[in-house]
CSV table of C-alpha atoms in Angstrom, one decimal:
chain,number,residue,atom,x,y,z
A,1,UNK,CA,51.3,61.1,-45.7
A,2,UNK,CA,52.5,60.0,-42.1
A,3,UNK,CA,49.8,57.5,-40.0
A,4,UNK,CA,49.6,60.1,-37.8
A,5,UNK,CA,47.8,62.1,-40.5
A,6,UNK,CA,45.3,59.8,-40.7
A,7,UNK,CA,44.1,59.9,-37.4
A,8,UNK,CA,43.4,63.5,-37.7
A,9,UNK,CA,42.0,62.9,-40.8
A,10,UNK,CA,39.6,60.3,-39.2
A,11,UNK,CA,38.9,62.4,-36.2
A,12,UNK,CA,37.6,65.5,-38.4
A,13,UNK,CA,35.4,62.5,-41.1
A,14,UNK,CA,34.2,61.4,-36.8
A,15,UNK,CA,33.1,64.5,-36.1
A,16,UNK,CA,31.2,65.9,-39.1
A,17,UNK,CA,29.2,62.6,-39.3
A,18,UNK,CA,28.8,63.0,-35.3
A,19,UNK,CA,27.0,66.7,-36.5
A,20,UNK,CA,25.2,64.5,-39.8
A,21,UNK,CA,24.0,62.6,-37.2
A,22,UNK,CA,22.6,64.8,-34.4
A,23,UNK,CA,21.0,66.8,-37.0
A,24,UNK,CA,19.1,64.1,-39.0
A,25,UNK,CA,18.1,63.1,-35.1
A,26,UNK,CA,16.9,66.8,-34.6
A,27,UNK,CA,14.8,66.5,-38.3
A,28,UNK,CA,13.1,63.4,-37.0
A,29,UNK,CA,12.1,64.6,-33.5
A,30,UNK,CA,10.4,67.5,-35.2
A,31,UNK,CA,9.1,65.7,-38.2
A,32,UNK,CA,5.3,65.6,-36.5
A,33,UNK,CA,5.0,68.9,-35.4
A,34,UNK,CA,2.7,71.5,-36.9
A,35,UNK,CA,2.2,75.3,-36.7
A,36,UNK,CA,0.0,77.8,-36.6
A,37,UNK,CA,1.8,79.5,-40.1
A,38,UNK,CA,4.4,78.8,-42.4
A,39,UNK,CA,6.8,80.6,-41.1
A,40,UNK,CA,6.6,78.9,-37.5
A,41,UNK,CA,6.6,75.5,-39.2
A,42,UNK,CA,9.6,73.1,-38.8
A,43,UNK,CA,12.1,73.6,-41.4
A,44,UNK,CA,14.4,70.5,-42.1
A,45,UNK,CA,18.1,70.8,-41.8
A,46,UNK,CA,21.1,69.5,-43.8
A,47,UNK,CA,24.6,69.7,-43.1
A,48,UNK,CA,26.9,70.9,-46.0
A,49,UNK,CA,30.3,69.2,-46.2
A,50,UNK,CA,33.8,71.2,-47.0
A,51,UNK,CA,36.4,69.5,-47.8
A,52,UNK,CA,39.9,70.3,-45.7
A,53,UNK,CA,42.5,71.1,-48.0
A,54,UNK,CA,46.2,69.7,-47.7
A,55,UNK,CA,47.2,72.8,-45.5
A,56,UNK,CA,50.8,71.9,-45.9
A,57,UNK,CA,51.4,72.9,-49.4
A,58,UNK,CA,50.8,77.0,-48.5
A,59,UNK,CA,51.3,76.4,-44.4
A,60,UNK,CA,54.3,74.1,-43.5
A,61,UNK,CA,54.2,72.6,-40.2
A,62,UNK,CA,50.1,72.4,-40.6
A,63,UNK,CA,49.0,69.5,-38.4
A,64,UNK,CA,47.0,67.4,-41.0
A,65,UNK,CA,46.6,67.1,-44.7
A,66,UNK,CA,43.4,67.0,-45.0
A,67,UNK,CA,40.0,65.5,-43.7
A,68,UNK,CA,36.2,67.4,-43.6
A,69,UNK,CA,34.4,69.8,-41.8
A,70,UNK,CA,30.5,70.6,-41.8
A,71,UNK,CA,31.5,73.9,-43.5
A,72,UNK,CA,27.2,74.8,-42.2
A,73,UNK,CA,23.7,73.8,-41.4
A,74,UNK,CA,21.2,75.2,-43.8
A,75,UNK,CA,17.5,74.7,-43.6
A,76,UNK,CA,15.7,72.3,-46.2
A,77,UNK,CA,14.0,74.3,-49.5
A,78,UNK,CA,11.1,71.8,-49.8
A,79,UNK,CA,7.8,73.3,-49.3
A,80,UNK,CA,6.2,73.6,-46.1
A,81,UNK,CA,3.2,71.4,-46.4
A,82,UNK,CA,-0.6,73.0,-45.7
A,83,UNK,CA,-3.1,70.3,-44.4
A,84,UNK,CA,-7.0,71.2,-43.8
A,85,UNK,CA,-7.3,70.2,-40.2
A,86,UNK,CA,-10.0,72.8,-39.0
A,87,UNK,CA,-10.3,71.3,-35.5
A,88,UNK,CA,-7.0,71.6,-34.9
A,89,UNK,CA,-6.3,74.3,-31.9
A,90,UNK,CA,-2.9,75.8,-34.2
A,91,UNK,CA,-5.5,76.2,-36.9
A,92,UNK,CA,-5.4,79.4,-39.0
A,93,UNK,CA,-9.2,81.3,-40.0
A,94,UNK,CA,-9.4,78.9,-43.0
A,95,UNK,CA,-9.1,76.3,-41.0
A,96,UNK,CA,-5.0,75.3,-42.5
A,97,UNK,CA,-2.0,74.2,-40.3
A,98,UNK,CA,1.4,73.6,-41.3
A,99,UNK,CA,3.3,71.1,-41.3
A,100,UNK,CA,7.4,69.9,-40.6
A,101,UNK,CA,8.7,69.6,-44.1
A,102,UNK,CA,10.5,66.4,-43.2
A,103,UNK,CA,10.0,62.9,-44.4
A,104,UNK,CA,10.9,60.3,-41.9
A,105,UNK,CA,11.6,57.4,-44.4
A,106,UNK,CA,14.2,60.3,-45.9
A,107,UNK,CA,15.7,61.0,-42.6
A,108,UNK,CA,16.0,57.2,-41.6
A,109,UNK,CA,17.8,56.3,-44.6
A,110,UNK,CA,20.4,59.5,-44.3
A,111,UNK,CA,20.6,58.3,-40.6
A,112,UNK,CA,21.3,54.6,-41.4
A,113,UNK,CA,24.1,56.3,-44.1
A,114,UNK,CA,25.8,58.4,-41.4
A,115,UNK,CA,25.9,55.9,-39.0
A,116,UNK,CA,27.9,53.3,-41.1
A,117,UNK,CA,30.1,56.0,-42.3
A,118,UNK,CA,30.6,57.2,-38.8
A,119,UNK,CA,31.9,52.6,-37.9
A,120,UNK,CA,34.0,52.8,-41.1
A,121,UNK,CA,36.2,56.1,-40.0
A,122,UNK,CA,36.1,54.0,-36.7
A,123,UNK,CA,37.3,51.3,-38.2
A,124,UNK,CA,40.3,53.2,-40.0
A,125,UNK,CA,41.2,54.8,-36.8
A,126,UNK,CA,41.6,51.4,-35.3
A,127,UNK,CA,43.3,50.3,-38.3
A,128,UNK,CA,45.9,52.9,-38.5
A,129,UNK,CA,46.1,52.6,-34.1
A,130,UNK,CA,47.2,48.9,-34.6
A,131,UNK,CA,49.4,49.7,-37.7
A,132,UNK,CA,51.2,51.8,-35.6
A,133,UNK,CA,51.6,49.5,-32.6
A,134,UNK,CA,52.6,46.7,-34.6
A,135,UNK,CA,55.3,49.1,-36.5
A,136,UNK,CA,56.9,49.9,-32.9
A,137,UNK,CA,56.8,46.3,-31.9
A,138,UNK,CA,58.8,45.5,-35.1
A,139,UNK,CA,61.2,48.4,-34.0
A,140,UNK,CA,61.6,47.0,-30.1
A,141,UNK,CA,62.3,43.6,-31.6
């Protein structure tokens, strides 16, 4: 693998935590929001990772060996919770609303996780930028 790999393979880890990240932002801005039914409530989202290949074994010339890619965004399976809230204006004849199936603490934490992994493929994109510079100073001198 070539250093230049790596800074494609840095730039596609950047970008699906870039998505990670809008999304959990997206969860948490909807997280106190209610509905009149369950099927207008908030569903939560989560981005599903894939995993990019070493194209060059079955496509020579690809431009990277590998990296990651949100492969897609699917919505959250937990239940939609039902609260009693009968002076609510979204409330149904019984009197029920629903609520974002999102937990803030959850979101927070898989915020906080994308975040550092988003400065650490920073960090190895600096890393492999001055690697680089250095090797063609050593080649000028």
């Amino acid at each position: 693998m070539s250093i230049d790999n790596i800074f494609g393979i840095g730039g596609t880890a950047l970008n699906a935590q870039l998505i990670r990240m809008n999304t959990t932002a997206s969860n948490l801005a909807n997280a106190g929001t209610t509905a009149a039914t369950e099927d207008l409530a908030y569903r939560g989202k989560r981005t599903v990772f894939k995993a990019l290949m070493d194209e060059s074994m079955t496509h020579p010339g690809a431009e990277y060996v590998g990296g990651v890619k949100v492969d897609k965004i699917v919505d959250d399976k937990k239940p939609i919770p039902k609260v009693y809230d009968p002076n609510n204006p979204l409330a149904d004849k019984e009197g029920f609303v629903y609520q974002a199936n999102v937990n803030e603490v959850n979101e927070m934490v898989d915020l906080m996780a994308a975040s550092r992994s988003y400065q650490n493929n920073v960090e190895v994109v600096n890393t492999a930028r001055e690697l680089m510079m250095r090797t063609i100073e050593l080649i000028k001198a």
